[in-house]
Amino acid sequence: LERLPAANVGLVVFAGGSFIQFPLTNDIGAARTLLDAARPEMISLPGTAIGEAIRKAAGAFDEKTLKYKVLLLLTDGEDHDSDPVGAAREAAQSGVVIYAIGFGKPEGEPIPLVDSKGNVTGYKKDRDGQTVMSRLDEATLRQISEAGGGAYFRATQSGREIEQILKSIPGSADVN
């Protein structure tokens, strides 16, 4: 956040539904505080509706005052019938560029539950008590980012994908 030049940033959190955690603001300190407070359990509706989240985020941009509109999508890419590629195409038509960073493993892994200190306390279970597995869907994330005129990156420990995205955002390549 701190490396974006004169940016307005906002946050949409999503699972089976989505909502704006905070609208576009240039107050990076407040944005950081609200971002740090965001937790997966904020959305009680199970599932994943990436298309709905893209539509919600794209609708939050002010068409008249913003020159550049960039959406950074952080997800495993699994979606439950919300047409994320169609949503990305719609967003691109209004000038939104979408970059996607994929988290997880294609073969799947359990979704950890963490306490307020970041310690894993267990794994998410479904109604039947079975451990919920999250699978990285890179094909969908590539389609979303292509439709949105951006690029897809797999999340890394080093965060080098952030550097690549920053270099492609107008005016941010020279920011350290």
mmCIF file of C-alpha atoms in Angstrom:
data_model
loop_
_atom_site.group_PDB
_atom_site.id
_atom_site.type_symbol
_atom_site.label_atom_id
_atom_site.label_comp_id
_atom_site.label_asym_id
_atom_site.label_seq_id
_atom_site.Cartn_x
_atom_site.Cartn_y
_atom_site.Cartn_z
ATOM 1 C CA LEU A 1 0.000 0.000 0.000
ATOM 2 C CA GLU A 2 2.736 2.410 0.962
ATOM 3 C CA ARG A 3 4.454 2.021 -2.404
ATOM 4 C CA LEU A 4 1.509 3.124 -4.517
ATOM 5 C CA PRO A 5 1.879 6.679 -5.835
ATOM 6 C CA ALA A 6 -0.949 9.000 -4.771
ATOM 7 C CA ALA A 7 -3.300 6.062 -4.806
ATOM 8 C CA ASN A 8 -6.844 5.665 -3.691
ATOM 9 C CA VAL A 9 -7.301 2.156 -2.333
ATOM 10 C CA GLY A 10 -10.309 0.192 -1.196
ATOM 11 C CA LEU A 11 -11.061 -3.337 -0.052
ATOM 12 C CA VAL A 12 -13.819 -5.743 -0.998
ATOM 13 C CA VAL A 13 -13.916 -8.946 1.051
ATOM 14 C CA PHE A 14 -15.739 -11.959 -0.286
ATOM 15 C CA ALA A 15 -16.702 -15.568 0.128
ATOM 16 C CA GLY A 16 -20.217 -16.671 -0.883
ATOM 17 C CA GLY A 17 -21.108 -12.966 -0.833
ATOM 18 C CA SER A 18 -19.093 -9.755 -0.862
ATOM 19 C CA PHE A 19 -19.060 -6.352 0.746
ATOM 20 C CA ILE A 20 -16.932 -3.231 0.712
ATOM 21 C CA GLN A 21 -14.748 -3.345 3.839
ATOM 22 C CA PHE A 22 -13.684 0.218 3.094
ATOM 23 C CA PRO A 23 -14.376 2.453 0.071
ATOM 24 C CA LEU A 24 -11.685 4.148 -1.967
ATOM 25 C CA THR A 25 -9.504 6.357 0.181
ATOM 26 C CA ASN A 26 -6.093 7.987 -0.011
ATOM 27 C CA ASP A 27 -5.645 7.559 3.755
ATOM 28 C CA ILE A 28 -3.166 4.677 3.599
ATOM 29 C CA GLY A 29 -2.888 4.494 7.408
ATOM 30 C CA ALA A 30 -6.622 3.947 7.801
ATOM 31 C CA ALA A 31 -6.603 1.496 4.892
ATOM 32 C CA ARG A 32 -3.790 -0.482 6.540
ATOM 33 C CA THR A 33 -5.720 -0.663 9.825
ATOM 34 C CA LEU A 34 -8.895 -1.878 8.122
ATOM 35 C CA LEU A 35 -6.958 -4.338 5.972
ATOM 36 C CA ASP A 36 -5.276 -5.786 9.049
ATOM 37 C CA ALA A 37 -8.704 -6.191 10.661
ATOM 38 C CA ALA A 38 -10.141 -8.140 7.698
ATOM 39 C CA ARG A 39 -10.725 -11.822 8.491
ATOM 40 C CA PRO A 40 -12.205 -14.711 6.500
ATOM 41 C CA GLU A 41 -14.984 -15.180 9.053
ATOM 42 C CA MET A 42 -16.322 -11.680 8.250
ATOM 43 C CA ILE A 43 -18.428 -13.286 5.519
ATOM 44 C CA SER A 44 -20.814 -15.825 6.964
ATOM 45 C CA LEU A 45 -22.170 -16.986 3.605
ATOM 46 C CA PRO A 46 -20.159 -20.073 2.580
ATOM 47 C CA GLY A 47 -18.797 -20.614 -0.906
ATOM 48 C CA THR A 48 -16.904 -18.372 -3.247
ATOM 49 C CA ALA A 49 -18.441 -15.760 -5.538
ATOM 50 C CA ILE A 50 -15.496 -14.158 -7.333
ATOM 51 C CA GLY A 51 -17.718 -12.681 -10.053
ATOM 52 C CA GLU A 52 -19.822 -10.884 -7.467
ATOM 53 C CA ALA A 53 -16.675 -9.519 -5.794
ATOM 54 C CA ILE A 54 -15.304 -8.247 -9.132
ATOM 55 C CA ARG A 55 -18.608 -6.533 -9.899
ATOM 56 C CA LYS A 56 -18.737 -4.971 -6.426
ATOM 57 C CA ALA A 57 -15.132 -3.716 -6.696
ATOM 58 C CA ALA A 58 -15.557 -2.405 -10.255
ATOM 59 C CA GLY A 59 -18.683 -0.525 -9.174
ATOM 60 C CA ALA A 60 -16.727 1.223 -6.411
ATOM 61 C CA PHE A 61 -14.484 3.117 -8.838
ATOM 62 C CA ASP A 62 -15.473 6.698 -9.633
ATOM 63 C CA GLU A 63 -15.681 6.821 -13.418
ATOM 64 C CA LYS A 64 -15.244 10.592 -13.609
ATOM 65 C CA THR A 65 -12.257 11.237 -11.347
ATOM 66 C CA LEU A 66 -10.046 8.175 -11.632
ATOM 67 C CA LYS A 67 -7.546 7.923 -14.450
ATOM 68 C CA TYR A 68 -6.328 4.413 -13.582
ATOM 69 C CA LYS A 69 -8.450 1.644 -12.116
ATOM 70 C CA VAL A 70 -6.622 -1.465 -10.949
ATOM 71 C CA LEU A 71 -8.189 -4.403 -9.166
ATOM 72 C CA LEU A 72 -5.890 -6.825 -7.350
ATOM 73 C CA LEU A 73 -7.686 -10.131 -6.830
ATOM 74 C CA LEU A 74 -6.254 -12.375 -4.088
ATOM 75 C CA THR A 75 -7.875 -15.821 -4.092
ATOM 76 C CA ASP A 76 -7.480 -19.519 -4.770
ATOM 77 C CA GLY A 77 -9.636 -19.074 -7.869
ATOM 78 C CA GLU A 78 -12.356 -21.539 -6.937
ATOM 79 C CA ASP A 79 -15.754 -20.105 -7.817
ATOM 80 C CA HIS A 80 -19.307 -21.291 -7.325
ATOM 81 C CA ASP A 81 -21.192 -20.170 -10.440
ATOM 82 C CA SER A 82 -20.783 -16.377 -10.270
ATOM 83 C CA ASP A 83 -19.242 -16.009 -13.784
ATOM 84 C CA PRO A 84 -15.951 -14.379 -12.770
ATOM 85 C CA VAL A 85 -14.642 -14.240 -16.356
ATOM 86 C CA GLY A 86 -17.799 -12.450 -17.508
ATOM 87 C CA ALA A 87 -17.462 -10.053 -14.570
ATOM 88 C CA ALA A 88 -13.826 -9.389 -15.562
ATOM 89 C CA ARG A 89 -14.906 -8.601 -19.133
ATOM 90 C CA GLU A 90 -17.551 -6.179 -17.814
ATOM 91 C CA ALA A 91 -14.993 -4.514 -15.542
ATOM 92 C CA ALA A 92 -12.503 -4.179 -18.404
ATOM 93 C CA GLN A 93 -15.150 -2.407 -20.486
ATOM 94 C CA SER A 94 -15.268 0.290 -17.809
ATOM 95 C CA GLY A 95 -11.459 0.600 -17.772
ATOM 96 C CA VAL A 96 -10.631 -1.659 -14.820
ATOM 97 C CA VAL A 97 -7.433 -3.709 -15.170
ATOM 98 C CA ILE A 98 -7.405 -6.932 -13.148
ATOM 99 C CA TYR A 99 -4.345 -8.632 -11.705
ATOM 100 C CA ALA A 100 -4.855 -11.948 -9.957
ATOM 101 C CA ILE A 101 -2.614 -13.580 -7.378
ATOM 102 C CA GLY A 102 -3.428 -17.215 -6.762
ATOM 103 C CA PHE A 103 -2.998 -18.822 -3.362
ATOM 104 C CA GLY A 104 -2.896 -22.510 -2.555
ATOM 105 C CA LYS A 105 -1.983 -25.683 -4.359
ATOM 106 C CA PRO A 106 -3.654 -27.187 -7.438
ATOM 107 C CA GLU A 107 -3.938 -30.536 -5.655
ATOM 108 C CA GLY A 108 -5.704 -28.840 -2.744
ATOM 109 C CA GLU A 109 -5.020 -28.279 0.920
ATOM 110 C CA PRO A 110 -7.100 -27.774 4.064
ATOM 111 C CA ILE A 111 -8.190 -24.254 4.982
ATOM 112 C CA PRO A 112 -6.507 -23.312 8.270
ATOM 113 C CA LEU A 113 -8.312 -21.585 11.125
ATOM 114 C CA VAL A 114 -6.101 -19.111 12.929
ATOM 115 C CA ASP A 115 -6.361 -17.243 16.192
ATOM 116 C CA SER A 116 -5.777 -13.508 16.650
ATOM 117 C CA LYS A 117 -2.023 -14.130 16.871
ATOM 118 C CA GLY A 118 -1.871 -16.020 13.581
ATOM 119 C CA ASN A 119 -1.512 -19.480 15.117
ATOM 120 C CA VAL A 120 -3.250 -22.353 13.342
ATOM 121 C CA THR A 121 -5.918 -23.731 15.682
ATOM 122 C CA GLY A 122 -7.481 -26.278 13.341
ATOM 123 C CA TYR A 123 -9.009 -26.575 9.890
ATOM 124 C CA LYS A 124 -12.332 -25.487 8.425
ATOM 125 C CA LYS A 125 -15.008 -28.197 8.427
ATOM 126 C CA ASP A 126 -18.201 -28.526 6.428
ATOM 127 C CA ARG A 127 -21.652 -29.303 7.891
ATOM 128 C CA ASP A 128 -20.831 -33.002 7.929
ATOM 129 C CA GLY A 129 -17.602 -32.475 9.873
ATOM 130 C CA GLN A 130 -15.377 -33.107 6.857
ATOM 131 C CA THR A 131 -12.290 -30.948 6.376
ATOM 132 C CA VAL A 132 -12.842 -28.373 3.603
ATOM 133 C CA MET A 133 -10.176 -28.462 0.906
ATOM 134 C CA SER A 134 -9.212 -25.393 -1.119
ATOM 135 C CA ARG A 135 -7.791 -25.949 -4.602
ATOM 136 C CA LEU A 136 -5.864 -23.377 -6.608
ATOM 137 C CA ASP A 137 -7.655 -22.894 -9.945
ATOM 138 C CA GLU A 138 -4.985 -21.251 -12.068
ATOM 139 C CA ALA A 139 -6.896 -21.720 -15.332
ATOM 140 C CA THR A 140 -9.776 -19.574 -14.073
ATOM 141 C CA LEU A 141 -7.419 -16.962 -12.615
ATOM 142 C CA ARG A 142 -5.578 -16.716 -15.934
ATOM 143 C CA GLN A 143 -8.894 -16.282 -17.764
ATOM 144 C CA ILE A 144 -10.000 -13.588 -15.300
ATOM 145 C CA SER A 145 -6.764 -11.621 -15.592
ATOM 146 C CA GLU A 146 -6.678 -11.968 -19.406
ATOM 147 C CA ALA A 147 -10.292 -10.782 -19.679
ATOM 148 C CA GLY A 148 -9.396 -7.930 -17.317
ATOM 149 C CA GLY A 149 -6.351 -6.847 -19.350
ATOM 150 C CA GLY A 150 -3.928 -7.672 -16.530
ATOM 151 C CA ALA A 151 -1.868 -10.713 -15.607
ATOM 152 C CA TYR A 152 -1.940 -13.746 -13.325
ATOM 153 C CA PHE A 153 0.726 -14.631 -10.763
ATOM 154 C CA ARG A 154 1.010 -17.482 -8.298
ATOM 155 C CA ALA A 155 1.660 -16.233 -4.764
ATOM 156 C CA THR A 156 5.225 -16.699 -3.563
ATOM 157 C CA GLN A 157 6.913 -16.427 -0.180
ATOM 158 C CA SER A 158 9.181 -13.669 -1.547
ATOM 159 C CA GLY A 159 6.313 -11.541 -2.902
ATOM 160 C CA ARG A 160 8.094 -11.002 -6.224
ATOM 161 C CA GLU A 161 4.702 -10.989 -7.945
ATOM 162 C CA ILE A 162 3.923 -7.714 -6.164
ATOM 163 C CA GLU A 163 7.051 -6.170 -7.703
ATOM 164 C CA GLN A 164 5.913 -7.236 -11.177
ATOM 165 C CA ILE A 165 2.444 -5.804 -10.637
ATOM 166 C CA LEU A 166 3.813 -2.524 -9.245
ATOM 167 C CA LYS A 167 6.022 -2.114 -12.321
ATOM 168 C CA SER A 168 2.991 -2.380 -14.576
ATOM 169 C CA ILE A 169 0.836 0.180 -12.721
ATOM 170 C CA PRO A 170 1.308 3.619 -14.306
ATOM 171 C CA GLY A 171 3.411 5.909 -12.110
ATOM 172 C CA SER A 172 4.430 3.239 -9.602
ATOM 173 C CA ALA A 173 7.565 1.806 -11.263
ATOM 174 C CA ASP A 174 9.794 4.448 -9.704
ATOM 175 C CA VAL A 175 8.330 4.228 -6.212
ATOM 176 C CA ASN A 176 10.481 2.479 -3.581
#
